Amino acid sequence: MANAQVLVPYFSAVVMDDMGLAVSRSPLERLEFDNVALKKLPLDISEEPGPRRVTGACFSRVKPQPLLKPRFVAVSNDALALLGLNAMEVLNDPLGPEYLSGSKVMPGSEPAAHCYCGHQFGSFAGQLGDGAACYLGELKNPSGRQADGRKVLRSSIREFLCSEGVFALGVPTTRAGSLVTSDSKVVRDVYYSGNPRKERCSVVLRIAPTFIRFGSFEIFKATDENTGRQGPSYGHDAIRGQMMDYVIETFYPEIQQNHTDRVERNVAFFREVMLRTARLVAQWQCVGFCHGVLNTDNMSILGLTIDYGPYGFMDRFDPDFICNASDNSGRYSYQAQPAICRWNLARLAEALDPELPPGRAEAVLDEYLPLYNTFYLGNMRKKLGLLRREEPEDEMLITELLQTMHNTGADFTNTFRCLSQIPCPTEGDGEAEEGVIKMAKDLLLEQCASLEELKAANKPSMDPRELAMLMQLAQSNPSLFQMISDRRTVAMQLEKDELHACFCSRLQSVLVRCVLINLIMCCDWCRERLAREVEGQSDVQALQEERVKVMDGTNPRYVLRNYIAQNAIEAAENGDFSEVSLRSSNDVTRTVGFSKGRKKRAVSAFTCFSGFPSHGLIFLPSLCVIGPAGVEGSGKAFLYPAGSGAAELAGPEGGRGAEE
């Protein structure tokens, strides 16, 4: 891990104002905004405050509400470099916190709020739009909700850390350039317990080529037959075509160049969005990431991870893992993510009709699942170090491994990290090799949950009497049952009840022993598969070294576990930003081993960016080297300060409320 202190002297340009006086301009003031989106898409010029229906426009002008005494908590050098900025220059700019929080408008910036709609938890919610965010502007090539429009320090830290952490994992994402907090306060009921408290207003600077999302095209939706809601620009079909032209010409220029027929161009565009979405969700699944709120308004048209809310990384592997406390049905659970993304693509296809013929869209959607499986299996083979050949049995091996991890409560991140310790079979010293294999198996067994943890994990959340009532209702009155529950929820509760009873029975020790034996058997299956991997290889040692390098570059040592983020939040709320900002270049190298979610070892938030050594991430005030390449883009960069008070596009459905 390379680390270095970075000290870049602050400098500014000197220009002449209209009176002929010398005026210094900081790097932020020299940013060249062109704001193409506001020129090419309809803009509602009204600055009337408060939520209102915005018809026939994609953006609405807003005036960001300034914060009281804004100040930096952290900045990301890599993210700011996308704008042609240097982190230390920004930190040394006395107006930096005001500019990047939207409290003061940069020269050339045109603050606006984006109007979009969305299907939320399967139901069309009508007009939404930027409620706690606003568009600051769009740069030349550098390299609405009904709420108060404010984010607090707690949610802002989670967004900042995860945006940069997911980038470090090599997953496409919007970036977080800076995090600014202030003395401005809002009241939030964090746990919806009736005990609200004041929290600091904070702002994250979001950076991406565009923030256009699936829901951006749903503003043209006809009245929904279930909710009765309608898109605010229904009937303005010309704007739909205008939006598609803008998105394709700007962000998919190769598609624009390769297709003269408009329909064929639009089909190619939808296919590329589908492909990027399939690849993105496959990457999520392979690092154990659960988004939590995969509504259509949280799906990027570029295939980026966007809108970090109640996200979570799995600790122990559980396909039914739910990170959103509001998701009672498990609609956005870990294992549901691939199917939900396809469902969202289908809603996008509906929104693009008639620009995208339904028959052609359906044909593209049929390609989604095979593509997703290809991406997923490709990633999983790398996680297992299977580099030389692809076998049909690989899918079964992966399934068996994940099932065994589920049964043992094995830690998802740590287990895959441990697998690189299993060596390829050789014809060398058999006794020494057996010793290495035993150590690898022991290390894997350490990642399994204890009996008490398995009992707790499989304890039904539903009262037995309620469960019995629902089962009886499912038989006697299916229509009423479907109104208050669903078969999947009941089945999950029954499965947990059965497992919990087993772990609490007199046979618990035998059961646990059998489950652990299954994990050891998985190691043996991996060895058998590796034996076929080395067939015909003249230098097995070179293959093993390559395999370990690929596995360690694919399986992170750290992810942003909830307790790590919570430690950073609690410290920051007490005025200590050291868990968010890197204190010294030696901190990361001193932290070794695994971050075990259940045991809550002392792992700082910044450590989560050390999984892959490559490029640089600057926090206050030092450099920690991390992560692979940046987000895909067109050479454009949008600036969005999340929490800047742009609530003017709020729809009648309300917003996120206290969770912000």
XYZ file of C-alpha atoms in Angstrom:
660
model
C 0.000 0.000 0.000
C 1.653 3.200 -1.168
C 0.934 6.273 0.916
C 2.136 9.828 0.624
C 1.533 13.214 2.124
C 0.342 15.591 -0.548
C 0.943 19.303 -0.123
C -0.036 21.393 -3.118
C 0.327 25.174 -2.771
C -2.886 27.083 -3.330
C -2.817 29.375 -6.327
C -5.255 31.573 -8.190
C -5.432 33.357 -11.489
C -5.558 37.124 -11.735
C -8.028 38.712 -14.160
C -9.438 42.190 -14.691
C -13.033 43.030 -13.832
C -15.192 45.535 -15.714
C -13.685 48.413 -13.719
C -10.135 47.390 -14.623
C -9.346 46.177 -11.108
C -7.296 43.055 -10.513
C -9.466 40.184 -9.197
C -8.078 36.814 -8.151
C -9.995 33.718 -9.198
C -9.718 30.379 -7.475
C -9.751 27.024 -9.341
C -13.440 26.625 -8.454
C -14.165 30.051 -9.930
C -12.296 29.127 -13.094
C -14.407 26.051 -13.841
C -15.827 26.301 -17.368
C -19.537 25.581 -17.184
C -21.479 25.003 -20.384
C -24.705 23.574 -18.847
C -25.676 21.792 -22.045
C -28.570 19.947 -20.408
C -30.324 23.224 -19.599
C -29.853 24.364 -23.201
C -30.989 21.174 -24.914
C -33.856 20.175 -22.615
C -36.961 22.200 -21.658
C -36.399 24.412 -18.629
C -39.108 25.772 -16.343
C -37.833 29.286 -15.666
C -40.108 29.921 -12.692
C -38.297 30.135 -9.355
C -41.481 29.934 -7.334
C -40.558 28.246 -4.043
C -42.295 25.188 -2.677
C -43.580 21.986 -4.270
C -45.587 22.360 -7.459
C -46.470 20.443 -10.600
C -43.939 21.081 -13.372
C -45.414 20.534 -16.822
C -43.517 20.359 -20.096
C -40.064 20.738 -18.551
C -37.172 18.521 -17.487
C -35.538 21.039 -15.154
C -36.687 23.938 -13.021
C -34.552 26.835 -11.811
C -33.938 26.926 -8.066
C -32.134 29.040 -5.506
C -30.124 26.793 -3.153
C -30.583 27.700 0.484
C -27.226 28.700 2.058
C -25.882 26.870 5.084
C -24.688 28.505 8.277
C -20.883 28.324 8.588
C -20.250 25.506 6.103
C -16.953 23.617 6.477
C -15.303 20.586 4.915
C -15.511 17.157 6.523
C -13.740 15.301 3.690
C -12.906 15.537 -0.003
C -12.007 12.931 -2.629
C -9.042 13.824 -4.810
C -9.913 11.244 -7.484
C -13.482 12.475 -7.750
C -12.494 16.147 -7.888
C -9.879 15.303 -10.536
C -12.799 14.395 -12.822
C -13.540 18.137 -12.766
C -9.918 19.135 -13.302
C -9.554 20.121 -9.643
C -6.908 19.353 -7.049
C -8.138 18.458 -3.587
C -5.610 20.581 -1.712
C -6.434 23.620 -3.824
C -10.112 23.136 -3.016
C -9.382 22.653 0.688
C -7.329 25.835 0.769
C -10.006 27.865 -0.985
C -11.730 29.937 1.725
C -14.940 29.851 -0.330
C -14.633 26.130 -1.130
C -17.209 24.887 1.414
C -19.701 27.548 0.297
C -19.263 26.787 -3.417
C -19.433 23.011 -3.099
C -22.441 23.069 -0.792
C -24.389 25.377 -3.087
C -24.400 28.082 -0.416
C -22.644 30.395 -2.866
C -23.105 30.075 -6.621
C -19.927 29.625 -8.648
C -19.457 31.799 -11.736
C -21.203 30.094 -14.639
C -23.220 27.755 -12.434
C -26.995 27.632 -13.045
C -28.685 25.848 -10.135
C -31.685 23.777 -11.192
C -33.763 20.842 -9.982
C -34.410 17.830 -12.205
C -38.028 16.740 -12.643
C -38.624 12.997 -12.809
C -41.148 10.375 -11.766
C -40.768 6.832 -10.504
C -42.237 3.488 -9.595
C -41.591 3.122 -5.877
C -41.984 -0.352 -4.378
C -43.851 -1.343 -7.528
C -46.369 1.511 -7.601
C -46.229 4.619 -9.775
C -45.618 7.574 -7.457
C -46.142 10.378 -9.970
C -43.938 13.467 -9.961
C -40.898 13.295 -7.708
C -37.803 15.243 -8.702
C -34.841 16.542 -6.754
C -35.997 17.082 -3.189
C -32.688 17.111 -1.336
C -30.376 17.799 -4.262
C -29.909 20.281 -7.055
C -27.992 20.513 -10.324
C -25.142 23.047 -10.022
C -24.058 22.817 -13.620
C -22.321 20.901 -16.365
C -18.641 21.319 -17.160
C -16.792 21.245 -20.426
C -14.497 18.250 -20.881
C -12.292 18.305 -17.717
C -10.651 14.968 -18.075
C -38.574 16.902 -5.714
C -39.891 15.911 -2.885
C -42.023 17.537 -0.264
C -39.380 18.014 2.368
C -37.087 20.745 3.625
C -34.526 19.745 1.020
C -31.815 19.087 3.588
C -29.615 16.104 4.277
C -28.006 15.620 7.661
C -24.460 14.651 8.600
C -25.458 11.054 9.322
C -26.826 10.239 5.846
C -24.232 12.408 4.105
C -21.355 10.466 5.656
C -22.950 7.200 4.538
C -23.311 8.505 0.987
C -19.806 9.965 0.790
C -18.122 6.837 2.129
C -20.109 4.402 0.029
C -19.824 6.369 -3.228
C -16.042 6.305 -2.989
C -15.946 2.821 -1.459
C -18.022 1.309 -4.271
C -15.757 3.062 -6.783
C -12.753 1.463 -5.069
C -14.394 -1.935 -5.597
C -14.448 -1.294 -9.338
C -18.241 -0.954 -9.498
C -19.652 1.824 -11.749
C -20.992 4.630 -9.561
C -21.615 8.319 -9.215
C -18.781 9.948 -7.274
C -18.636 12.051 -4.130
C -16.329 15.040 -4.510
C -16.702 16.562 -1.089
C -18.649 16.492 2.153
C -19.512 19.777 3.832
C -21.269 20.179 7.169
C -22.556 23.332 8.868
C -24.146 24.907 11.919
C -27.569 24.900 10.243
C -29.935 22.458 11.963
C -33.032 20.472 11.012
C -35.248 18.248 13.137
C -35.262 14.513 12.357
C -36.883 11.524 14.042
C -34.122 9.034 13.258
C -35.905 5.886 14.441
C -39.491 7.131 13.892
C -39.904 6.669 17.627
C -41.529 9.991 18.450
C -38.234 11.372 19.767
C -37.014 13.871 17.165
C -33.730 15.689 17.585
C -31.805 18.446 15.852
C -29.102 17.405 13.399
C -26.526 19.323 11.367
C -27.337 20.068 7.732
C -24.676 18.614 5.452
C -24.052 18.451 1.723
C -22.341 15.865 -0.501
C -21.090 17.030 -3.897
C -22.186 14.330 -6.358
C -20.332 13.980 -9.661
C -21.421 11.978 -12.718
C -21.595 12.362 -16.497
C -25.371 12.725 -16.073
C -28.037 12.168 -13.446
C -30.720 11.264 -15.971
C -32.462 8.152 -14.690
C -35.168 5.718 -15.782
C -37.740 7.847 -13.986
C -36.711 10.888 -16.016
C -38.644 9.401 -18.938
C -41.692 8.580 -16.809
C -42.810 12.210 -16.692
C -44.776 11.395 -19.880
C -46.703 8.482 -18.338
C -50.454 8.288 -18.828
C -52.728 7.909 -15.803
C -51.694 4.801 -13.902
C -54.537 2.333 -13.568
C -53.529 1.344 -10.035
C -52.582 4.631 -8.379
C -54.467 7.104 -10.581
C -51.352 9.240 -10.863
C -50.106 10.729 -14.102
C -46.776 12.039 -15.295
C -46.660 15.869 -15.230
C -45.717 16.036 -18.931
C -48.204 13.493 -20.260
C -49.050 14.398 -23.861
C -45.781 16.274 -24.453
C -44.437 13.508 -26.700
C -42.047 15.803 -28.549
C -40.074 16.304 -25.326
C -39.600 12.540 -24.983
C -37.890 12.459 -28.367
C -35.894 15.534 -27.414
C -34.681 13.828 -24.230
C -33.699 10.682 -26.116
C -31.778 12.731 -28.688
C -29.911 14.539 -25.917
C -29.023 11.375 -23.981
C -27.940 9.353 -27.014
C -26.011 12.142 -28.751
C -24.235 13.164 -25.548
C -23.611 9.896 -23.709
C -23.899 7.236 -26.424
C -22.304 9.007 -29.433
C -21.168 5.741 -31.029
C -24.808 4.611 -31.224
C -25.810 7.928 -32.756
C -23.041 7.616 -35.358
C -23.746 3.984 -36.261
C -27.496 4.231 -36.863
C -29.229 6.441 -39.401
C -32.636 4.863 -38.759
C -34.228 6.404 -35.670
C -35.986 3.245 -34.477
C -32.849 1.145 -34.856
C -30.886 3.799 -32.997
C -33.361 3.759 -30.124
C -33.343 -0.047 -29.950
C -29.521 -0.036 -29.831
C -29.661 2.569 -27.060
C -32.089 0.495 -24.990
C -29.974 -2.623 -25.528
C -26.884 -0.808 -24.248
C -28.747 0.464 -21.169
C -29.949 -3.102 -20.573
C -26.418 -4.466 -20.922
C -24.923 -1.913 -18.535
C -27.672 -2.577 -16.002
C -27.131 -6.344 -16.168
C -23.378 -5.878 -15.708
C -23.897 -3.463 -12.793
C -26.227 -5.702 -10.789
C -23.910 -8.693 -11.404
C -21.096 -6.657 -9.846
C -23.307 -5.773 -6.882
C -24.116 -9.423 -6.286
C -20.452 -10.411 -6.407
C -19.400 -7.965 -3.679
C -22.466 -8.555 -1.488
C -23.906 -5.066 -2.018
C -27.600 -4.416 -1.511
C -28.904 -1.072 -2.817
C -32.077 -1.063 -0.740
C -34.281 1.246 -2.826
C -34.247 0.081 -6.449
C -37.117 2.281 -7.561
C -37.106 3.392 -11.205
C -36.067 6.882 -10.095
C -32.913 5.352 -8.574
C -31.732 3.644 -11.779
C -29.114 5.502 -13.830
C -29.505 5.700 -17.598
C -25.717 5.088 -17.753
C -25.686 1.963 -15.606
C -24.141 3.658 -12.552
C -24.879 3.032 -8.896
C -26.901 6.094 -7.931
C -28.700 7.474 -4.856
C -27.145 5.898 -1.761
C -29.856 5.554 0.877
C -30.427 2.547 3.160
C -27.788 0.449 1.372
C -25.859 -2.348 3.040
C -23.063 -4.843 2.496
C -23.824 -8.342 3.732
C -21.910 -9.707 6.695
C -22.895 -13.395 6.787
C -24.213 -14.633 3.459
C -28.002 -14.541 3.308
C -29.791 -14.454 -0.062
C -32.800 -12.872 1.683
C -30.669 -10.057 3.121
C -32.699 -6.828 3.377
C -30.945 -3.566 4.212
C -34.005 -1.294 4.116
C -36.118 -1.370 7.269
C -39.108 -0.146 5.234
C -38.939 -3.115 2.851
C -41.240 -5.455 4.747
C -41.906 -7.723 1.763
C -38.277 -8.122 0.693
C -38.955 -6.596 -2.712
C -35.435 -5.156 -2.796
C -33.621 -7.990 -1.035
C -30.178 -9.101 -2.182
C -31.416 -12.040 -4.246
C -34.265 -10.007 -5.770
C -31.992 -7.325 -7.250
C -31.390 -8.933 -10.683
C -35.116 -9.509 -11.276
C -36.059 -6.054 -10.001
C -33.578 -4.421 -12.364
C -35.214 -6.262 -15.262
C -38.637 -5.093 -14.034
C -37.334 -1.532 -13.953
C -35.986 -1.898 -17.491
C -39.473 -2.965 -18.575
C -40.890 0.237 -17.041
C -38.253 2.245 -18.907
C -39.292 0.530 -22.143
C -42.909 1.510 -21.493
C -41.822 5.093 -20.862
C -39.922 5.222 -24.181
C -42.917 4.038 -26.248
C -43.609 5.039 -29.075
C -39.959 6.036 -29.640
C -39.136 2.421 -28.754
C -41.632 -0.077 -30.263
C -42.899 -2.477 -27.535
C -42.143 -5.593 -29.590
C -38.537 -4.572 -30.133
C -38.166 -3.681 -26.448
C -39.459 -7.090 -25.368
C -36.918 -8.806 -27.612
C -34.133 -6.829 -25.948
C -35.458 -7.662 -22.486
C -35.276 -11.360 -23.382
C -31.503 -10.911 -23.621
C -31.227 -9.603 -20.054
C -31.122 -12.808 -18.012
C -28.557 -14.637 -20.221
C -26.365 -11.517 -20.179
C -26.669 -11.157 -16.418
C -25.729 -14.815 -15.926
C -22.700 -14.384 -18.200
C -21.463 -11.357 -16.253
C -22.194 -12.994 -12.899
C -20.462 -16.278 -13.716
C -17.490 -14.425 -15.174
C -17.074 -12.423 -11.965
C -17.567 -15.472 -9.751
C -14.967 -17.477 -11.671
C -12.481 -14.700 -10.935
C -13.480 -14.778 -7.258
C -12.723 -18.510 -7.258
C -9.538 -18.133 -9.297
C -10.800 -20.172 -12.249
C -8.887 -18.506 -15.064
C -8.039 -21.101 -17.715
C -11.266 -22.858 -18.582
C -15.030 -22.472 -18.243
C -16.989 -25.594 -17.343
C -20.761 -26.143 -17.104
C -20.211 -27.528 -13.591
C -18.877 -24.155 -12.407
C -22.395 -22.843 -11.869
C -23.216 -25.808 -9.614
C -19.962 -25.341 -7.692
C -20.826 -21.689 -7.052
C -24.378 -22.585 -6.016
C -23.161 -25.282 -3.603
C -20.602 -22.921 -2.090
C -23.156 -20.157 -1.528
C -25.686 -22.601 -0.069
C -23.052 -23.911 2.327
C -22.097 -20.353 3.277
C -25.761 -19.652 3.976
C -26.141 -22.783 6.109
C -23.016 -22.008 8.131
C -23.654 -18.278 8.414
C -20.250 -17.713 6.806
C -19.069 -14.154 6.290
C -19.478 -13.338 2.575
C -16.498 -11.004 2.127
C -14.044 -12.873 4.341
C -14.882 -16.338 2.997
C -14.107 -15.377 -0.590
C -10.941 -13.620 0.560
C -9.862 -16.846 2.294
C -10.348 -19.010 -0.790
C -7.078 -17.779 -2.302
C -5.344 -19.784 0.446
C -6.440 -23.049 -1.226
C -3.551 -24.003 -3.516
C -3.625 -25.641 -6.941
C -2.736 -29.370 -6.777
C 0.934 -30.062 -7.507
C 3.195 -33.098 -7.737
C 5.529 -31.702 -5.109
C 5.716 -32.187 -1.356
C 2.347 -33.772 -0.500
C 2.809 -33.405 3.257
C 3.567 -29.685 3.016
C 0.620 -29.193 0.686
C -1.702 -30.985 3.094
C -0.569 -28.625 5.840
C -1.401 -25.593 3.681
C -4.829 -27.047 2.856
C -5.566 -27.696 6.534
C -4.666 -24.109 7.409
C -6.936 -22.854 4.619
C -9.849 -24.985 5.864
C -9.310 -23.805 9.441
C -9.330 -20.207 8.238
C -12.588 -20.810 6.366
C -14.181 -22.404 9.433
C -13.302 -19.282 11.448
C -15.561 -17.263 9.128
C -18.641 -19.315 10.085
C -21.222 -18.094 12.551
C -21.445 -19.482 16.062
C -24.426 -21.573 17.132
C -25.899 -18.619 19.023
C -25.516 -16.411 15.953
C -27.245 -19.015 13.782
C -30.093 -19.199 16.283
C -30.475 -15.416 16.276
C -30.229 -15.179 12.477
C -32.943 -17.767 11.962
C -35.326 -16.552 14.639
C -38.678 -15.771 12.983
C -39.605 -12.103 13.102
C -43.325 -12.920 13.031
C -45.305 -14.005 16.082
C -46.290 -17.703 15.790
C -49.963 -16.836 16.295
C -49.831 -14.264 13.476
C -48.130 -16.800 11.212
C -50.778 -19.433 11.981
C -53.529 -16.901 11.262
C -51.994 -15.977 7.901
C -51.645 -19.628 6.901
C -55.277 -20.253 7.748
C -56.314 -17.097 5.880
C -54.361 -18.183 2.788
C -56.564 -21.271 2.634
C -59.907 -19.753 3.566
C -59.752 -16.293 1.956
C -56.907 -15.981 -0.610
C -58.042 -12.527 -1.784
C -57.864 -11.050 1.711
C -54.564 -12.829 2.325
C -53.009 -11.177 -0.731
C -54.076 -7.771 0.563
C -52.215 -8.104 3.860
C -49.329 -10.477 3.075
C -47.816 -12.720 0.397
C -46.800 -16.360 0.086
C -43.086 -15.568 -0.135
C -43.100 -13.804 3.234
C -44.960 -16.665 4.899
C -42.662 -19.253 3.308
C -39.590 -17.386 4.584
C -41.039 -17.294 8.094
C -41.823 -21.025 7.998
C -38.288 -21.794 6.834
C -36.785 -19.697 9.601
C -39.071 -21.313 12.155
C -37.939 -24.776 11.054
C -34.239 -23.874 11.100
C -34.529 -22.133 14.458
C -36.201 -25.202 15.931
C -33.373 -27.396 14.596
C -30.663 -25.172 16.081
C -32.477 -25.177 19.421
C -33.075 -28.948 19.489
C -31.024 -31.632 21.220
C -29.494 -32.483 17.834
C -28.043 -29.011 17.429
C -24.416 -30.117 17.803
C -24.870 -32.871 15.219
C -26.574 -30.429 12.856
C -23.821 -27.840 13.180
C -21.157 -30.515 12.660
C -22.862 -31.700 9.469
C -23.107 -28.131 8.192
C -19.415 -27.495 8.850
C -18.492 -30.743 7.116
C -20.322 -29.396 4.061
C -18.007 -26.378 4.055
C -14.952 -28.632 4.147
C -16.453 -30.662 1.296
C -16.771 -27.430 -0.705
C -13.020 -26.956 -0.267
C -12.482 -30.446 -1.679
C -14.748 -29.688 -4.643
C -12.734 -26.523 -5.302
C -9.548 -28.594 -5.250
C -11.013 -31.063 -7.733
C -11.974 -28.194 -10.025
C -8.489 -26.678 -9.667
C -6.974 -30.017 -10.636
C -8.712 -29.722 -13.995
C -7.622 -26.087 -14.190
C -3.927 -27.030 -14.102
C -4.188 -29.853 -16.654
C -1.689 -29.221 -19.437
C -0.024 -26.338 -17.550
C 3.761 -26.561 -17.555
C 4.256 -24.029 -14.727
C 1.675 -24.665 -11.999
C 3.430 -22.292 -9.587
C 3.098 -19.400 -12.060
C -0.600 -20.213 -12.481
C -1.063 -20.278 -8.696
C 0.611 -16.880 -8.339
C -1.553 -15.436 -11.116
C -4.631 -16.993 -9.533
C -3.902 -15.473 -6.108
C -3.259 -12.073 -7.693
C -6.575 -12.142 -9.563
C -8.502 -13.405 -6.533
C -7.018 -10.824 -4.167
C -7.763 -8.154 -6.783
C -11.378 -9.337 -7.056
C -12.223 -10.295 -3.459
C -11.907 -7.198 -1.251
C -10.363 -7.426 2.180
C -12.713 -4.734 3.450
C -16.149 -3.447 2.575
C -18.091 -0.617 4.196
C -19.936 -2.588 6.849
C -22.710 -0.826 8.719
C -20.863 -0.734 12.024
C -17.859 0.921 10.355
C -20.040 3.647 8.883
C -21.851 4.012 12.218
C -18.575 4.455 14.089
C -17.633 7.246 11.677
C -21.050 8.876 12.075
C -21.015 8.806 15.875
C -17.515 10.264 16.006
C -18.359 12.979 13.470
C -21.520 13.982 15.316
C -19.270 14.622 18.306
C -16.961 16.796 16.206
C -14.344 14.117 15.431
C -13.963 13.658 11.651
C -10.964 11.320 11.951
C -13.033 8.230 11.054
C -13.989 9.900 7.772
C -10.800 11.840 7.103
C -7.490 10.016 6.921
C -5.348 11.034 9.871
C -1.950 9.710 8.758
C -0.485 7.754 5.889
C 0.362 4.812 8.171
C -3.155 4.124 9.433
C -4.168 1.800 6.624
C -0.979 -0.261 6.687
C -1.347 -0.830 10.424
C -4.815 -2.347 9.963
C -4.386 -5.982 8.948
C -6.523 -9.099 8.736
C -10.264 -9.288 8.170
C -13.049 -6.958 9.214
C -15.470 -9.327 10.879
C -18.916 -7.765 10.973
C -20.214 -9.729 13.963
C -17.112 -9.269 16.110
C -16.850 -5.597 15.182
C -13.091 -5.275 15.129
C -11.692 -1.769 15.174
C -11.668 -0.979 11.467
C -11.954 2.669 10.473
C -14.147 3.837 7.626
C -11.222 4.896 5.451
C -9.817 1.343 5.676
C -12.678 0.174 3.441
C -10.984 1.850 0.492
C -7.818 -0.221 0.863
C -9.127 -3.423 -0.719
C -7.450 -2.796 -4.057
C -4.187 -0.811 -4.320
C -4.169 1.426 -7.371
C -5.137 5.090 -7.487
C -5.537 7.866 -4.928
C -8.263 9.067 -2.593
C -7.674 12.229 -0.603
C -9.398 12.831 2.711
C -8.527 15.610 5.120
C -5.629 16.077 4.881
C -3.640 13.088 3.526
C -3.448 10.656 0.615
C -4.554 7.016 0.743
C -3.917 5.072 -2.448
C -6.869 2.968 -3.648
C -9.210 1.754 -6.350
C -9.390 1.067 -10.090
C -10.474 3.322 -12.914
C -13.146 6.028 -12.887
C -16.707 6.125 -14.122
C -17.526 5.881 -17.781
C -18.581 9.135 -19.334
C -18.722 11.417 -22.290
C -16.242 13.946 -21.012
C -19.082 15.791 -19.282
C -19.477 16.177 -15.545
C -22.586 17.154 -13.621
C -22.340 18.671 -10.165
C -25.073 17.847 -7.674
C -24.858 18.996 -4.065
C -27.071 16.521 -2.219
C -28.726 18.296 0.682
C -28.572 21.762 -0.846
C -32.175 22.626 -0.166
C -33.656 22.261 -3.654
C -37.108 21.035 -2.682
C -39.128 22.995 -5.226
C -40.031 20.000 -7.415
C -41.624 18.023 -4.635
C -44.688 16.091 -5.718
C -47.846 15.572 -3.695
C -46.643 12.126 -2.630
C -44.106 13.460 -0.162
C -40.483 12.513 0.303
C -37.925 10.618 2.300
C -38.506 12.620 5.441
C -36.510 11.705 8.510
C -34.322 9.127 6.821
C -32.345 11.987 5.247
